[in-house]
mmCIF file with all atom_site columns, C-alpha atoms in Angstrom:
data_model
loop_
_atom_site.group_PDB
_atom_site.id
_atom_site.type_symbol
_atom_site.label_atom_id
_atom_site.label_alt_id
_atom_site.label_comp_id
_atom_site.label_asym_id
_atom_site.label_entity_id
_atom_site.label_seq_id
_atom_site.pdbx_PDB_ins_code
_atom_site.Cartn_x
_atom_site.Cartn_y
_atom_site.Cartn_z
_atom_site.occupancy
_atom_site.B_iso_or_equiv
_atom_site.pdbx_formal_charge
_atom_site.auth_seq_id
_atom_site.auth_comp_id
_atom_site.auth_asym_id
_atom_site.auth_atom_id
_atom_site.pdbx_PDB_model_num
ATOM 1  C CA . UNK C 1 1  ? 82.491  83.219  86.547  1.00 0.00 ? 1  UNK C CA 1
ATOM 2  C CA . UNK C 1 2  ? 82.670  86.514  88.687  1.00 0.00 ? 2  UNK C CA 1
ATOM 3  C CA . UNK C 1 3  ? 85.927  87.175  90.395  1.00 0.00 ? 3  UNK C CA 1
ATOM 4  C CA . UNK C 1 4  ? 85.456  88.808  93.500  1.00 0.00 ? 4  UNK C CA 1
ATOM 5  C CA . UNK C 1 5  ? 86.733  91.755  93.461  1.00 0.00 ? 5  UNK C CA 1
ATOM 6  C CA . UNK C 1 6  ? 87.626  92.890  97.022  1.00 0.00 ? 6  UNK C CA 1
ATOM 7  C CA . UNK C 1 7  ? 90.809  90.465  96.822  1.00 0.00 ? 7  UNK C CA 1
ATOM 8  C CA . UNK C 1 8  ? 92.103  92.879  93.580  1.00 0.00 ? 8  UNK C CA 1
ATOM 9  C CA . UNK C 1 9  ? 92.197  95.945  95.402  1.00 0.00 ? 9  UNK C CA 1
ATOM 10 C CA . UNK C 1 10 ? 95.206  97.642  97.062  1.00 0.00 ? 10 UNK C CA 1
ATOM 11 C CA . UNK C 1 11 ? 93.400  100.915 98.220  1.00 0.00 ? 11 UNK C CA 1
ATOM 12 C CA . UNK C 1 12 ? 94.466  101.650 101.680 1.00 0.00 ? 12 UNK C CA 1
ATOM 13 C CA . UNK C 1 13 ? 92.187  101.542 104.377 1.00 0.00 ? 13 UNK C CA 1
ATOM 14 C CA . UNK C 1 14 ? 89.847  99.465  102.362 1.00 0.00 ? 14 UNK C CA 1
ATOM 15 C CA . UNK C 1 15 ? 89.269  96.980  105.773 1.00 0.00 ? 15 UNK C CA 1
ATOM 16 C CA . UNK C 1 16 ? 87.992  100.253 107.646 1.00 0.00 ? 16 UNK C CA 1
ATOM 17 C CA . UNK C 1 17 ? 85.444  100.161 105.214 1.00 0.00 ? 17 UNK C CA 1
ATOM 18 C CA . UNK C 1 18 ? 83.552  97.053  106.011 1.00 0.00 ? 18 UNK C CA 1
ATOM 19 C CA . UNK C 1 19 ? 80.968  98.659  107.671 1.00 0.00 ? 19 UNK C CA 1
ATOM 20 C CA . UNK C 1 20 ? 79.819  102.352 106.157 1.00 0.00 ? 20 UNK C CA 1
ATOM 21 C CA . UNK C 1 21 ? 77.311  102.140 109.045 1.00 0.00 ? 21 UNK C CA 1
ATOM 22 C CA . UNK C 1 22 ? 80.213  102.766 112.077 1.00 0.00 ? 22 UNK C CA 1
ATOM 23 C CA . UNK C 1 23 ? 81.690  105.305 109.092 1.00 0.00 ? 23 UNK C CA 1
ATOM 24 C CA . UNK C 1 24 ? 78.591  107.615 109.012 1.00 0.00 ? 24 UNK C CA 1
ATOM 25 C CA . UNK C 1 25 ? 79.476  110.143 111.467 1.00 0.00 ? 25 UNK C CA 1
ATOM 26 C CA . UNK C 1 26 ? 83.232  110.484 109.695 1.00 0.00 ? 26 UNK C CA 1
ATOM 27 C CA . UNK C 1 27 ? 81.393  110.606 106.211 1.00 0.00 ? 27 UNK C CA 1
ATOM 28 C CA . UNK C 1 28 ? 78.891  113.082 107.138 1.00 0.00 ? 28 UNK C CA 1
ATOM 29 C CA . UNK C 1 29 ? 81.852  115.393 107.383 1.00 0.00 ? 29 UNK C CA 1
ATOM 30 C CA . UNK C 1 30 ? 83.105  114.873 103.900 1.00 0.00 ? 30 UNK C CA 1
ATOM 31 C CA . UNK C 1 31 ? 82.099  117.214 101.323 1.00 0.00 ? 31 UNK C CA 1
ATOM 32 C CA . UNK C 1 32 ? 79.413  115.898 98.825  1.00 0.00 ? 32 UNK C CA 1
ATOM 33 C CA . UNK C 1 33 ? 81.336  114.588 95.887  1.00 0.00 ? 33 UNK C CA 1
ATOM 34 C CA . UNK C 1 34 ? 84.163  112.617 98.441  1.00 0.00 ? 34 UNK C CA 1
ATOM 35 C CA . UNK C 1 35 ? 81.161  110.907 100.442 1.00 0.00 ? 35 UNK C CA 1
ATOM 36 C CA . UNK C 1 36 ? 79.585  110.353 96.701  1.00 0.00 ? 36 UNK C CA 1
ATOM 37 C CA . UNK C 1 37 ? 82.573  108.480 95.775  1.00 0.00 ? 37 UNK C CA 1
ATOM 38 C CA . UNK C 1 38 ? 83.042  106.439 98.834  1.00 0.00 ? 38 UNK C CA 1
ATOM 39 C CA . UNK C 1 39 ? 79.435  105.067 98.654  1.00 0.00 ? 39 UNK C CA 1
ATOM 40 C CA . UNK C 1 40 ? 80.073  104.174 95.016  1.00 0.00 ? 40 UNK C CA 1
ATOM 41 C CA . UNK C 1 41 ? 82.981  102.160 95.690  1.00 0.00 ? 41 UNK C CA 1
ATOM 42 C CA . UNK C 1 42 ? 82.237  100.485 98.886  1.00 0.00 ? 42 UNK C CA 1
ATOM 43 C CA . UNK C 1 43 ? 78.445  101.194 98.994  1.00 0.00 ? 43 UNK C CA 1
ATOM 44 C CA . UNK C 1 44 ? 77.462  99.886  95.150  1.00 0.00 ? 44 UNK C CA 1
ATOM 45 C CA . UNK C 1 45 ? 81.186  98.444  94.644  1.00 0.00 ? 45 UNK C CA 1
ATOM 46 C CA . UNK C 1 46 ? 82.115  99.720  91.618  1.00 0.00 ? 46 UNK C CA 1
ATOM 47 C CA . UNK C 1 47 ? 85.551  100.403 90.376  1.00 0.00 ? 47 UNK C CA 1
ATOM 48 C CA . UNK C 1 48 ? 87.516  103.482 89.790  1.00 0.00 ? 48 UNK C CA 1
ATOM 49 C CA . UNK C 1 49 ? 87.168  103.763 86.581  1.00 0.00 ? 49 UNK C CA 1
ATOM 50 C CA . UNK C 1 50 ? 83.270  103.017 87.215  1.00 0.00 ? 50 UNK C CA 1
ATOM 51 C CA . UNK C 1 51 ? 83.046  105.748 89.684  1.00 0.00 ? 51 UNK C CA 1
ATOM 52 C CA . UNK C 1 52 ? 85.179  107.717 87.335  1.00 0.00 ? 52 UNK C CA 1
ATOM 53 C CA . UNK C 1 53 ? 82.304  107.702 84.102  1.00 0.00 ? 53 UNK C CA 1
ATOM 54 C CA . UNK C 1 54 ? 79.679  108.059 86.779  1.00 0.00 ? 54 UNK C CA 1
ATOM 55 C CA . UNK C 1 55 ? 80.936  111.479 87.859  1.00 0.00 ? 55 UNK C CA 1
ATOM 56 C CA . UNK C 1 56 ? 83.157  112.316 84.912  1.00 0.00 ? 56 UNK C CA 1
ATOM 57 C CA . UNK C 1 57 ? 86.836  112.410 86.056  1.00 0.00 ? 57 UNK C CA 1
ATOM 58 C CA . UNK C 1 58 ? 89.623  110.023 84.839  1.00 0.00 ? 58 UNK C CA 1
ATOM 59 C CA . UNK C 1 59 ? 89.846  106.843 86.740  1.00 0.00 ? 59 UNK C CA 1
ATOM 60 C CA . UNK C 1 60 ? 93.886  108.058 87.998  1.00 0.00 ? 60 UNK C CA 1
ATOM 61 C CA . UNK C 1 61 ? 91.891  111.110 89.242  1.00 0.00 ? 61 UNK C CA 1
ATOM 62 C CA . UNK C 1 62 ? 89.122  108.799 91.199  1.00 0.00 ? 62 UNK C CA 1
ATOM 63 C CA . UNK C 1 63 ? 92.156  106.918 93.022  1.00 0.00 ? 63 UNK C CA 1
ATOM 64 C CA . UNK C 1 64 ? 93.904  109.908 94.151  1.00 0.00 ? 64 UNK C CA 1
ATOM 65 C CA . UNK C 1 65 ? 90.816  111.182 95.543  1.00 0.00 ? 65 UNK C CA 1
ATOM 66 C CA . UNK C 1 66 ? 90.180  107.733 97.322  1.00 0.00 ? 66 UNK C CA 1
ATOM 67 C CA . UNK C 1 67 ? 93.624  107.775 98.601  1.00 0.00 ? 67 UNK C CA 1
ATOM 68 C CA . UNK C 1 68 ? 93.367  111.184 100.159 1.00 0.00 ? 68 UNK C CA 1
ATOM 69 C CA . UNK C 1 69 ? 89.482  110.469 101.702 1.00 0.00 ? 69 UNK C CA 1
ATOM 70 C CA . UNK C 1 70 ? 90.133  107.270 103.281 1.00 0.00 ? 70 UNK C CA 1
ATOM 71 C CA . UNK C 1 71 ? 93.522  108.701 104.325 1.00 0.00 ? 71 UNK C CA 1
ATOM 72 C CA . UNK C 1 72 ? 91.077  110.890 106.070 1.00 0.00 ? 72 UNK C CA 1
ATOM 73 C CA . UNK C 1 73 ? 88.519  108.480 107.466 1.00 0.00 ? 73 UNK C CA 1
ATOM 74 C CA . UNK C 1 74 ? 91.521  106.276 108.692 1.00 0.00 ? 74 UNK C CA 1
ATOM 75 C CA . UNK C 1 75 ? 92.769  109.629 110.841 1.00 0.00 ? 75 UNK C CA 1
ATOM 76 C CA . UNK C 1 76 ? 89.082  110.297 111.744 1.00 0.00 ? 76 UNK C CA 1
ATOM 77 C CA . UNK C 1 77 ? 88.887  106.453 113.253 1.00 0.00 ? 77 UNK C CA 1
ATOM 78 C CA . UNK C 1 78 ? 92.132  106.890 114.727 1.00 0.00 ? 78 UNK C CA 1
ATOM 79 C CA . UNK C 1 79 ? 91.073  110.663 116.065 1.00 0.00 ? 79 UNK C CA 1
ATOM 80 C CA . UNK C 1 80 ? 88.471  108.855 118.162 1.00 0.00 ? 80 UNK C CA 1
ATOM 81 C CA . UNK C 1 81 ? 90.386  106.290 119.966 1.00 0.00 ? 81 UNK C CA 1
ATOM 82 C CA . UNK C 1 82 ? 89.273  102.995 117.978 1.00 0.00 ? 82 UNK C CA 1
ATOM 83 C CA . UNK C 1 83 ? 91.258  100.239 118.973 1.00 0.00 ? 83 UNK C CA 1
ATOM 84 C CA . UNK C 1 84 ? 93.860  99.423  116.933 1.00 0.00 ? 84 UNK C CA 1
ATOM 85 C CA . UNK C 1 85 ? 93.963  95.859  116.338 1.00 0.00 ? 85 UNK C CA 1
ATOM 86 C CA . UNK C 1 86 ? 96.947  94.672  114.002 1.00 0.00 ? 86 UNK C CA 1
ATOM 87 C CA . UNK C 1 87 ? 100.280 96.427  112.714 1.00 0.00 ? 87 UNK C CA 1
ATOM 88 C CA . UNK C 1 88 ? 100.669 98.843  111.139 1.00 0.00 ? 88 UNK C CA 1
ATOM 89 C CA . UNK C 1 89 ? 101.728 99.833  107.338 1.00 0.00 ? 89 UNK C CA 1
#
């Protein structure tokens, strides 16, 4: 059977992502190709090395970028005062 996959992941930030929805306003200030990858991975759920052969770059390339954007989105939450609910890593 299908594993789920969400349990496999170690991306950081990844619970910030459960809703792109209350994202939108932090993604609409990524450039095209970093708010292309985040809607492939959390959007259509595929995997780095997915996203990676969709938009030809390695798959070690794909998680650095990942790192660095939801790096990002994590400051932009943060930025506007979201509650922070939970410790910190």
């Amino acid at each position: 059977g299908a594993k789920p996959r969400h349990l496999a992941t170690a991306e950081p930030a990844y619970e910030l992502i459960e809703s792109l929805a209350a994202l939108r306003p932090l993604l609409d200030r990524l450039d095209e190709r970093d708010r292309h990858i985040i809607e492939l991975r959390f959007g259509e759920e595929l995997t780095q090395a997915e996203i990676g052969r969709r938009i030809g770059l390695s798959q070690m390339h794909v998680s650095r970028l990942l790192t660095r954007i939801l790096g990002e989105l994590r400051e932009g939450l943060t930025d506007d005062s979201a509650p922070t609910d939970g410790p910190a890593d």
